[in-house]
Amino acid sequence: AIRRAYVQAAKRFHPDAVVRLGLHDLRERAQTVFGRIAEANEVLSDAKRRNDYDRSLDAGGEDFDAARVVQAEALYRKAEILLRAGNFAGAIEFLRPAVSLWPEECAYQSALGWALYKKSPSEPKEARPILERAVALDDRDAVAVFRLGMVLRALGETEAAVLALARAKRLDPKVKS
């Protein structure tokens, strides 16, 4: 059962599978997720390591839940497809649970804030704290900083918006302004 689950997850989350879906920019994340899947398989396939892992769970030592991360990433990938298609309301349906499963991920927070801002009707007031959280998680993420700048501009906070947009451009000159 462990082997079957591993093979199924490997087929779905291997970086090459992500690229075949046209999601080239997710390749690095897929490598991280795939690495965790491979690590889980190694631990669960070895009786001694599995016993050690089970004991660490009983002792409360293992906070990282690979299944939670894999599920969050799958939801996020679906949302990204909808975002690219301009279906922001549909993307929100996948992004909210992704953020709930893995609130520490800047990209998930950023995408949710952006979808809230871009959907019709736009919700920049709801988007702002989510984008602020994304930037707090990774203040070097040019896309998150750019999105926050756009929302600040929509809220009439011109000075803060100009600063955020200029900062995004410094972080990544290719970011749209």
N, C-alpha and C. Protein backbone atom coordinates (compact mmCIF):
# COMPACT_ATOMS: atom_id res chain seq x y z
N ALA A 1 0.83 -1.20 0.00
CA ALA A 1 0.00 0.00 0.00
C ALA A 1 0.87 1.26 0.00
N ILE A 2 1.98 1.19 0.76
CA ILE A 2 2.88 2.34 0.81
C ILE A 2 3.51 2.57 -0.56
N ARG A 3 3.92 1.49 -1.17
CA ARG A 3 4.55 1.60 -2.50
C ARG A 3 3.56 2.16 -3.53
N ARG A 4 2.32 1.66 -3.50
CA ARG A 4 1.30 2.15 -4.45
C ARG A 4 1.03 3.64 -4.23
N ALA A 5 0.92 4.03 -2.97
CA ALA A 5 0.67 5.45 -2.66
C ALA A 5 1.84 6.31 -3.12
N TYR A 6 3.06 5.81 -2.92
CA TYR A 6 4.24 6.55 -3.35
C TYR A 6 4.25 6.72 -4.87
N VAL A 7 4.02 5.64 -5.59
CA VAL A 7 4.03 5.70 -7.06
C VAL A 7 2.96 6.67 -7.56
N GLN A 8 1.78 6.60 -6.97
CA GLN A 8 0.70 7.50 -7.37
C GLN A 8 1.08 8.96 -7.11
N ALA A 9 1.62 9.24 -5.94
CA ALA A 9 2.02 10.62 -5.60
C ALA A 9 3.17 11.07 -6.48
N ALA A 10 4.12 10.16 -6.76
CA ALA A 10 5.26 10.50 -7.60
C ALA A 10 4.82 10.88 -9.01
N LYS A 11 3.89 10.13 -9.56
CA LYS A 11 3.38 10.44 -10.90
C LYS A 11 2.72 11.81 -10.93
N ARG A 12 2.02 12.14 -9.87
CA ARG A 12 1.24 13.38 -9.82
C ARG A 12 2.09 14.60 -9.51
N PHE A 13 3.09 14.46 -8.62
CA PHE A 13 3.82 15.63 -8.14
C PHE A 13 5.27 15.70 -8.57
N HIS A 14 5.71 14.79 -9.44
CA HIS A 14 7.08 14.86 -9.94
C HIS A 14 7.25 16.17 -10.71
N PRO A 15 8.39 16.83 -10.56
CA PRO A 15 8.61 18.10 -11.26
C PRO A 15 8.38 18.01 -12.77
N ASP A 16 8.73 16.89 -13.38
CA ASP A 16 8.50 16.75 -14.83
C ASP A 16 7.01 16.71 -15.16
N ALA A 17 6.21 16.13 -14.25
CA ALA A 17 4.75 16.09 -14.47
C ALA A 17 4.18 17.50 -14.40
N VAL A 18 4.71 18.31 -13.52
CA VAL A 18 4.26 19.70 -13.39
C VAL A 18 4.59 20.47 -14.67
N VAL A 19 5.78 20.26 -15.19
CA VAL A 19 6.19 20.93 -16.43
C VAL A 19 5.32 20.49 -17.59
N ARG A 20 4.99 19.19 -17.64
CA ARG A 20 4.12 18.69 -18.73
C ARG A 20 2.75 19.36 -18.70
N LEU A 21 2.31 19.81 -17.52
CA LEU A 21 1.04 20.51 -17.41
C LEU A 21 1.16 21.98 -17.80
N GLY A 22 2.38 22.40 -18.15
CA GLY A 22 2.59 23.79 -18.55
C GLY A 22 2.83 24.72 -17.38
N LEU A 23 3.10 24.17 -16.21
CA LEU A 23 3.30 24.97 -15.00
C LEU A 23 4.79 25.07 -14.68
N HIS A 24 5.57 25.60 -15.63
CA HIS A 24 7.01 25.66 -15.52
C HIS A 24 7.47 26.40 -14.27
N ASP A 25 6.75 27.46 -13.90
CA ASP A 25 7.16 28.26 -12.76
C ASP A 25 6.95 27.53 -11.43
N LEU A 26 6.26 26.40 -11.44
CA LEU A 26 6.04 25.63 -10.21
C LEU A 26 7.05 24.49 -10.05
N ARG A 27 7.96 24.38 -10.99
CA ARG A 27 8.92 23.27 -10.96
C ARG A 27 9.71 23.22 -9.66
N GLU A 28 10.19 24.37 -9.19
CA GLU A 28 10.98 24.39 -7.96
C GLU A 28 10.15 23.94 -6.76
N ARG A 29 8.91 24.39 -6.68
CA ARG A 29 8.04 23.95 -5.58
C ARG A 29 7.76 22.46 -5.69
N ALA A 30 7.55 22.00 -6.92
CA ALA A 30 7.28 20.58 -7.12
C ALA A 30 8.48 19.75 -6.68
N GLN A 31 9.68 20.26 -6.90
CA GLN A 31 10.87 19.54 -6.45
C GLN A 31 10.87 19.40 -4.92
N THR A 32 10.48 20.46 -4.24
CA THR A 32 10.41 20.43 -2.78
C THR A 32 9.38 19.41 -2.32
N VAL A 33 8.19 19.48 -2.90
CA VAL A 33 7.11 18.56 -2.52
C VAL A 33 7.52 17.12 -2.85
N PHE A 34 8.07 16.92 -4.04
CA PHE A 34 8.48 15.58 -4.44
C PHE A 34 9.56 15.04 -3.51
N GLY A 35 10.47 15.90 -3.09
CA GLY A 35 11.51 15.48 -2.15
C GLY A 35 10.91 15.00 -0.84
N ARG A 36 9.88 15.70 -0.37
CA ARG A 36 9.22 15.30 0.88
C ARG A 36 8.47 13.97 0.69
N ILE A 37 7.89 13.78 -0.49
CA ILE A 37 7.19 12.52 -0.78
C ILE A 37 8.20 11.37 -0.78
N ALA A 38 9.34 11.57 -1.42
CA ALA A 38 10.38 10.54 -1.45
C ALA A 38 10.89 10.24 -0.04
N GLU A 39 11.07 11.28 0.75
CA GLU A 39 11.53 11.11 2.12
C GLU A 39 10.50 10.31 2.94
N ALA A 40 9.22 10.65 2.77
CA ALA A 40 8.17 9.92 3.47
C ALA A 40 8.17 8.45 3.07
N ASN A 41 8.35 8.19 1.79
CA ASN A 41 8.40 6.80 1.31
C ASN A 41 9.56 6.04 1.94
N GLU A 42 10.72 6.68 2.01
CA GLU A 42 11.89 6.02 2.60
C GLU A 42 11.64 5.68 4.07
N VAL A 43 11.05 6.61 4.80
CA VAL A 43 10.79 6.39 6.22
C VAL A 43 9.75 5.29 6.42
N LEU A 44 8.67 5.37 5.66
CA LEU A 44 7.58 4.41 5.85
C LEU A 44 7.93 3.01 5.34
N SER A 45 8.87 2.92 4.41
CA SER A 45 9.26 1.62 3.85
C SER A 45 10.28 0.88 4.70
N ASP A 46 10.90 1.56 5.63
CA ASP A 46 11.91 0.95 6.50
C ASP A 46 11.30 0.77 7.89
N ALA A 47 11.20 -0.47 8.35
CA ALA A 47 10.50 -0.76 9.62
C ALA A 47 11.09 0.00 10.79
N LYS A 48 12.40 0.05 10.92
CA LYS A 48 13.02 0.74 12.04
C LYS A 48 12.74 2.25 11.97
N ARG A 49 12.95 2.83 10.81
CA ARG A 49 12.71 4.28 10.66
C ARG A 49 11.23 4.61 10.88
N ARG A 50 10.36 3.72 10.43
CA ARG A 50 8.93 3.95 10.62
C ARG A 50 8.57 3.92 12.11
N ASN A 51 9.13 2.97 12.85
CA ASN A 51 8.90 2.91 14.30
C ASN A 51 9.41 4.17 14.98
N ASP A 52 10.60 4.64 14.59
CA ASP A 52 11.14 5.88 15.15
C ASP A 52 10.21 7.05 14.86
N TYR A 53 9.73 7.11 13.62
CA TYR A 53 8.81 8.18 13.21
C TYR A 53 7.52 8.11 14.03
N ASP A 54 6.94 6.91 14.16
CA ASP A 54 5.72 6.75 14.94
C ASP A 54 5.92 7.21 16.39
N ARG A 55 7.07 6.86 16.96
CA ARG A 55 7.37 7.29 18.34
C ARG A 55 7.49 8.80 18.43
N SER A 56 8.10 9.42 17.42
CA SER A 56 8.24 10.89 17.45
C SER A 56 6.88 11.56 17.36
N LEU A 57 5.96 10.96 16.64
CA LEU A 57 4.59 11.50 16.57
C LEU A 57 3.91 11.37 17.92
N ASP A 58 4.09 10.21 18.55
CA ASP A 58 3.49 10.00 19.88
C ASP A 58 4.03 11.01 20.88
N ALA A 59 5.30 11.38 20.71
CA ALA A 59 5.93 12.34 21.63
C ALA A 59 5.65 13.78 21.21
N GLY A 60 4.98 13.96 20.08
CA GLY A 60 4.66 15.31 19.61
C GLY A 60 5.84 15.99 18.94
N GLY A 61 6.85 15.23 18.51
CA GLY A 61 8.04 15.83 17.94
C GLY A 61 7.95 16.19 16.48
N GLU A 62 7.01 15.68 15.75
CA GLU A 62 6.95 15.92 14.30
C GLU A 62 5.76 16.81 13.98
N ASP A 63 6.05 18.10 13.69
CA ASP A 63 4.99 19.04 13.38
C ASP A 63 4.67 19.07 11.89
N PHE A 64 5.62 18.68 11.07
CA PHE A 64 5.45 18.77 9.63
C PHE A 64 4.55 17.65 9.14
N ASP A 65 3.49 17.99 8.49
CA ASP A 65 2.54 17.01 7.99
C ASP A 65 2.60 17.02 6.47
N ALA A 66 3.31 16.04 5.92
CA ALA A 66 3.51 15.99 4.47
C ALA A 66 2.20 15.90 3.72
N ALA A 67 1.24 15.17 4.25
CA ALA A 67 -0.05 15.05 3.56
C ALA A 67 -0.74 16.40 3.47
N ARG A 68 -0.63 17.19 4.51
CA ARG A 68 -1.23 18.53 4.52
C ARG A 68 -0.58 19.40 3.45
N VAL A 69 0.72 19.34 3.34
CA VAL A 69 1.44 20.15 2.35
C VAL A 69 1.10 19.70 0.93
N VAL A 70 1.05 18.41 0.72
CA VAL A 70 0.72 17.88 -0.61
C VAL A 70 -0.68 18.31 -1.01
N GLN A 71 -1.62 18.21 -0.10
CA GLN A 71 -2.99 18.63 -0.39
C GLN A 71 -3.06 20.13 -0.69
N ALA A 72 -2.36 20.93 0.11
CA ALA A 72 -2.35 22.37 -0.12
C ALA A 72 -1.76 22.70 -1.48
N GLU A 73 -0.68 22.03 -1.84
CA GLU A 73 -0.03 22.29 -3.13
C GLU A 73 -0.94 21.88 -4.29
N ALA A 74 -1.66 20.78 -4.15
CA ALA A 74 -2.58 20.36 -5.21
C ALA A 74 -3.69 21.39 -5.38
N LEU A 75 -4.22 21.90 -4.28
CA LEU A 75 -5.25 22.94 -4.36
C LEU A 75 -4.70 24.20 -5.02
N TYR A 76 -3.50 24.57 -4.64
CA TYR A 76 -2.87 25.76 -5.21
C TYR A 76 -2.64 25.62 -6.71
N ARG A 77 -2.20 24.44 -7.14
CA ARG A 77 -1.99 24.22 -8.58
C ARG A 77 -3.29 24.39 -9.36
N LYS A 78 -4.38 23.88 -8.82
CA LYS A 78 -5.68 24.04 -9.48
C LYS A 78 -6.06 25.51 -9.53
N ALA A 79 -5.82 26.22 -8.43
CA ALA A 79 -6.14 27.64 -8.39
C ALA A 79 -5.32 28.43 -9.39
N GLU A 80 -4.05 28.07 -9.56
CA GLU A 80 -3.20 28.78 -10.51
C GLU A 80 -3.74 28.68 -11.93
N ILE A 81 -4.25 27.53 -12.28
CA ILE A 81 -4.84 27.36 -13.62
C ILE A 81 -6.04 28.30 -13.78
N LEU A 82 -6.87 28.38 -12.75
CA LEU A 82 -8.03 29.26 -12.80
C LEU A 82 -7.61 30.74 -12.82
N LEU A 83 -6.58 31.09 -12.06
CA LEU A 83 -6.09 32.46 -12.07
C LEU A 83 -5.62 32.86 -13.47
N ARG A 84 -4.88 31.97 -14.11
CA ARG A 84 -4.39 32.25 -15.47
C ARG A 84 -5.54 32.40 -16.46
N ALA A 85 -6.64 31.70 -16.20
CA ALA A 85 -7.81 31.79 -17.07
C ALA A 85 -8.68 33.00 -16.72
N GLY A 86 -8.33 33.72 -15.67
CA GLY A 86 -9.12 34.88 -15.26
C GLY A 86 -10.33 34.53 -14.42
N ASN A 87 -10.43 33.30 -13.96
CA ASN A 87 -11.55 32.86 -13.12
C ASN A 87 -11.13 33.04 -11.65
N PHE A 88 -11.18 34.29 -11.18
CA PHE A 88 -10.69 34.61 -9.85
C PHE A 88 -11.60 34.06 -8.76
N ALA A 89 -12.90 34.12 -8.96
CA ALA A 89 -13.83 33.58 -7.97
C ALA A 89 -13.64 32.06 -7.83
N GLY A 90 -13.45 31.39 -8.94
CA GLY A 90 -13.20 29.94 -8.91
C GLY A 90 -11.89 29.62 -8.21
N ALA A 91 -10.87 30.44 -8.45
CA ALA A 91 -9.57 30.22 -7.82
C ALA A 91 -9.66 30.36 -6.30
N ILE A 92 -10.49 31.28 -5.84
CA ILE A 92 -10.65 31.49 -4.40
C ILE A 92 -11.15 30.22 -3.72
N GLU A 93 -11.99 29.46 -4.41
CA GLU A 93 -12.53 28.23 -3.83
C GLU A 93 -11.42 27.21 -3.53
N PHE A 94 -10.31 27.28 -4.26
CA PHE A 94 -9.18 26.39 -4.00
C PHE A 94 -8.14 27.05 -3.10
N LEU A 95 -8.02 28.38 -3.20
CA LEU A 95 -6.99 29.07 -2.43
C LEU A 95 -7.31 29.16 -0.94
N ARG A 96 -8.57 29.36 -0.59
CA ARG A 96 -8.91 29.45 0.84
C ARG A 96 -8.51 28.17 1.59
N PRO A 97 -8.87 26.98 1.08
CA PRO A 97 -8.43 25.78 1.80
C PRO A 97 -6.91 25.57 1.73
N ALA A 98 -6.27 25.98 0.64
CA ALA A 98 -4.81 25.86 0.56
C ALA A 98 -4.15 26.70 1.65
N VAL A 99 -4.62 27.93 1.82
CA VAL A 99 -4.09 28.81 2.85
C VAL A 99 -4.40 28.25 4.24
N SER A 100 -5.56 27.68 4.40
CA SER A 100 -5.93 27.09 5.68
C SER A 100 -5.02 25.90 6.02
N LEU A 101 -4.68 25.10 5.03
CA LEU A 101 -3.82 23.94 5.24
C LEU A 101 -2.36 24.34 5.49
N TRP A 102 -1.91 25.38 4.79
CA TRP A 102 -0.50 25.78 4.89
C TRP A 102 -0.41 27.30 4.92
N PRO A 103 -0.77 27.92 6.04
CA PRO A 103 -0.79 29.39 6.12
C PRO A 103 0.59 30.03 6.06
N GLU A 104 1.64 29.25 6.19
CA GLU A 104 3.00 29.79 6.18
C GLU A 104 3.56 29.99 4.78
N GLU A 105 2.79 29.68 3.75
CA GLU A 105 3.28 29.77 2.38
C GLU A 105 2.91 31.12 1.77
N CYS A 106 3.91 31.93 1.49
CA CYS A 106 3.73 33.26 0.91
C CYS A 106 2.94 33.20 -0.40
N ALA A 107 3.27 32.29 -1.28
CA ALA A 107 2.63 32.23 -2.60
C ALA A 107 1.13 31.98 -2.48
N TYR A 108 0.72 31.16 -1.52
CA TYR A 108 -0.71 30.88 -1.35
C TYR A 108 -1.44 32.13 -0.86
N GLN A 109 -0.84 32.79 0.12
CA GLN A 109 -1.43 34.02 0.66
C GLN A 109 -1.51 35.08 -0.44
N SER A 110 -0.43 35.23 -1.19
CA SER A 110 -0.37 36.23 -2.25
C SER A 110 -1.43 35.96 -3.32
N ALA A 111 -1.56 34.72 -3.73
CA ALA A 111 -2.54 34.37 -4.76
C ALA A 111 -3.96 34.60 -4.27
N LEU A 112 -4.24 34.28 -3.01
CA LEU A 112 -5.58 34.50 -2.46
C LEU A 112 -5.89 35.99 -2.40
N GLY A 113 -4.96 36.79 -1.92
CA GLY A 113 -5.17 38.24 -1.88
C GLY A 113 -5.41 38.81 -3.26
N TRP A 114 -4.62 38.35 -4.23
CA TRP A 114 -4.75 38.84 -5.61
C TRP A 114 -6.10 38.44 -6.21
N ALA A 115 -6.52 37.22 -5.97
CA ALA A 115 -7.81 36.76 -6.50
C ALA A 115 -8.96 37.57 -5.90
N LEU A 116 -8.87 37.87 -4.62
CA LEU A 116 -9.91 38.69 -3.98
C LEU A 116 -9.95 40.09 -4.58
N TYR A 117 -8.80 40.62 -4.88
CA TYR A 117 -8.72 41.95 -5.50
C TYR A 117 -9.22 41.94 -6.94
N LYS A 118 -8.87 40.91 -7.69
CA LYS A 118 -9.18 40.87 -9.12
C LYS A 118 -10.59 40.39 -9.44
N LYS A 119 -11.23 39.68 -8.52
CA LYS A 119 -12.56 39.16 -8.82
C LYS A 119 -13.57 40.30 -8.92
N SER A 120 -14.70 39.97 -9.46
CA SER A 120 -15.77 40.97 -9.58
C SER A 120 -16.93 40.55 -8.69
N PRO A 121 -17.34 41.38 -7.76
CA PRO A 121 -16.77 42.68 -7.42
C PRO A 121 -15.46 42.51 -6.64
N SER A 122 -14.58 43.48 -6.86
CA SER A 122 -13.28 43.47 -6.20
C SER A 122 -13.44 43.68 -4.70
N GLU A 123 -12.55 43.03 -3.93
CA GLU A 123 -12.58 43.16 -2.48
C GLU A 123 -11.19 43.57 -1.96
N PRO A 124 -10.75 44.80 -2.30
CA PRO A 124 -9.40 45.20 -1.89
C PRO A 124 -9.23 45.28 -0.37
N LYS A 125 -10.28 45.62 0.36
CA LYS A 125 -10.15 45.69 1.82
C LYS A 125 -9.90 44.31 2.42
N GLU A 126 -10.51 43.28 1.87
CA GLU A 126 -10.27 41.92 2.34
C GLU A 126 -8.92 41.41 1.84
N ALA A 127 -8.52 41.85 0.65
CA ALA A 127 -7.25 41.41 0.06
C ALA A 127 -6.04 41.97 0.80
N ARG A 128 -6.15 43.18 1.29
CA ARG A 128 -5.00 43.86 1.89
C ARG A 128 -4.34 43.08 3.02
N PRO A 129 -5.06 42.68 4.08
CA PRO A 129 -4.36 41.97 5.17
C PRO A 129 -3.76 40.63 4.72
N ILE A 130 -4.37 40.01 3.75
CA ILE A 130 -3.84 38.74 3.24
C ILE A 130 -2.52 38.99 2.51
N LEU A 131 -2.49 40.04 1.70
CA LEU A 131 -1.26 40.39 0.99
C LEU A 131 -0.19 40.90 1.96
N GLU A 132 -0.60 41.61 2.98
CA GLU A 132 0.36 42.04 4.00
C GLU A 132 0.97 40.83 4.70
N ARG A 133 0.17 39.81 4.94
CA ARG A 133 0.66 38.57 5.54
C ARG A 133 1.66 37.89 4.59
N ALA A 134 1.33 37.86 3.29
CA ALA A 134 2.24 37.27 2.31
C ALA A 134 3.59 37.97 2.33
N VAL A 135 3.57 39.29 2.35
CA VAL A 135 4.83 40.05 2.36
C VAL A 135 5.57 39.83 3.68
N ALA A 136 4.84 39.70 4.78
CA ALA A 136 5.48 39.42 6.06
C ALA A 136 6.16 38.05 6.04
N LEU A 137 5.57 37.11 5.34
CA LEU A 137 6.16 35.77 5.24
C LEU A 137 7.43 35.77 4.38
N ASP A 138 7.44 36.60 3.32
CA ASP A 138 8.61 36.68 2.44
C ASP A 138 8.68 38.07 1.84
N ASP A 139 9.41 38.94 2.49
CA ASP A 139 9.49 40.34 2.04
C ASP A 139 10.35 40.52 0.80
N ARG A 140 10.91 39.43 0.29
CA ARG A 140 11.69 39.49 -0.95
C ARG A 140 10.90 38.94 -2.15
N ASP A 141 9.64 38.61 -1.94
CA ASP A 141 8.79 38.10 -3.02
C ASP A 141 8.24 39.30 -3.79
N ALA A 142 8.82 39.56 -4.96
CA ALA A 142 8.45 40.74 -5.74
C ALA A 142 6.98 40.71 -6.15
N VAL A 143 6.46 39.54 -6.46
CA VAL A 143 5.06 39.44 -6.89
C VAL A 143 4.12 39.82 -5.75
N ALA A 144 4.39 39.33 -4.55
CA ALA A 144 3.55 39.67 -3.40
C ALA A 144 3.61 41.16 -3.10
N VAL A 145 4.81 41.74 -3.16
CA VAL A 145 4.98 43.18 -2.91
C VAL A 145 4.24 43.98 -3.98
N PHE A 146 4.37 43.56 -5.24
CA PHE A 146 3.66 44.23 -6.33
C PHE A 146 2.15 44.18 -6.12
N ARG A 147 1.64 43.00 -5.80
CA ARG A 147 0.20 42.85 -5.59
C ARG A 147 -0.29 43.72 -4.44
N LEU A 148 0.48 43.78 -3.37
CA LEU A 148 0.11 44.65 -2.25
C LEU A 148 0.08 46.10 -2.72
N GLY A 149 1.06 46.50 -3.51
CA GLY A 149 1.08 47.87 -4.04
C GLY A 149 -0.15 48.19 -4.87
N MET A 150 -0.57 47.26 -5.69
CA MET A 150 -1.76 47.47 -6.52
C MET A 150 -3.01 47.62 -5.65
N VAL A 151 -3.12 46.81 -4.61
CA VAL A 151 -4.27 46.89 -3.71
C VAL A 151 -4.25 48.20 -2.95
N LEU A 152 -3.08 48.61 -2.48
CA LEU A 152 -2.96 49.89 -1.78
C LEU A 152 -3.38 51.04 -2.69
N ARG A 153 -3.00 50.97 -3.95
CA ARG A 153 -3.40 52.00 -4.91
C ARG A 153 -4.91 52.02 -5.07
N ALA A 154 -5.53 50.85 -5.16
CA ALA A 154 -6.98 50.76 -5.29
C ALA A 154 -7.69 51.32 -4.06
N LEU A 155 -7.05 51.20 -2.91
CA LEU A 155 -7.63 51.71 -1.67
C LEU A 155 -7.35 53.21 -1.47
N GLY A 156 -6.66 53.82 -2.43
CA GLY A 156 -6.39 55.25 -2.36
C GLY A 156 -5.18 55.62 -1.53
N GLU A 157 -4.38 54.66 -1.17
CA GLU A 157 -3.17 54.91 -0.38
C GLU A 157 -1.99 55.07 -1.33
N THR A 158 -2.00 56.18 -2.04
CA THR A 158 -1.09 56.43 -3.14
C THR A 158 0.38 56.36 -2.74
N GLU A 159 0.75 57.03 -1.66
CA GLU A 159 2.15 57.06 -1.26
C GLU A 159 2.67 55.65 -0.92
N ALA A 160 1.91 54.91 -0.14
CA ALA A 160 2.31 53.54 0.21
C ALA A 160 2.35 52.65 -1.03
N ALA A 161 1.41 52.88 -1.95
CA ALA A 161 1.37 52.10 -3.19
C ALA A 161 2.61 52.34 -4.03
N VAL A 162 2.98 53.62 -4.19
CA VAL A 162 4.16 53.96 -4.99
C VAL A 162 5.41 53.32 -4.40
N LEU A 163 5.53 53.38 -3.07
CA LEU A 163 6.69 52.76 -2.41
C LEU A 163 6.72 51.24 -2.63
N ALA A 164 5.58 50.60 -2.48
CA ALA A 164 5.52 49.15 -2.66
C ALA A 164 5.82 48.76 -4.10
N LEU A 165 5.26 49.47 -5.05
CA LEU A 165 5.49 49.15 -6.46
C LEU A 165 6.95 49.37 -6.86
N ALA A 166 7.55 50.44 -6.33
CA ALA A 166 8.97 50.70 -6.61
C ALA A 166 9.84 49.60 -5.98
N ARG A 167 9.48 49.18 -4.78
CA ARG A 167 10.22 48.11 -4.11
C ARG A 167 10.12 46.79 -4.90
N ALA A 168 8.92 46.50 -5.39
CA ALA A 168 8.73 45.29 -6.20
C ALA A 168 9.62 45.34 -7.44
N LYS A 169 9.70 46.50 -8.05
CA LYS A 169 10.52 46.66 -9.26
C LYS A 169 12.00 46.48 -8.94
N ARG A 170 12.43 46.96 -7.76
CA ARG A 170 13.82 46.75 -7.34
C ARG A 170 14.11 45.27 -7.10
N LEU A 171 13.15 44.57 -6.51
CA LEU A 171 13.33 43.15 -6.22
C LEU A 171 13.39 42.32 -7.50
N ASP A 172 12.58 42.72 -8.48
CA ASP A 172 12.55 42.00 -9.75
C ASP A 172 12.17 42.98 -10.85
N PRO A 173 13.14 43.42 -11.64
CA PRO A 173 12.85 44.41 -12.69
C PRO A 173 11.81 43.94 -13.71
N LYS A 174 11.56 42.63 -13.79
CA LYS A 174 10.58 42.12 -14.76
C LYS A 174 9.16 42.20 -14.24
N VAL A 175 8.98 42.53 -12.94
CA VAL A 175 7.63 42.58 -12.39
C VAL A 175 6.86 43.71 -13.07
N LYS A 176 5.59 43.45 -13.35
CA LYS A 176 4.76 44.45 -14.04
C LYS A 176 4.48 45.61 -13.11
N SER A 177 4.43 46.80 -13.69
CA SER A 177 4.10 47.98 -12.88
C SER A 177 2.97 48.78 -13.50
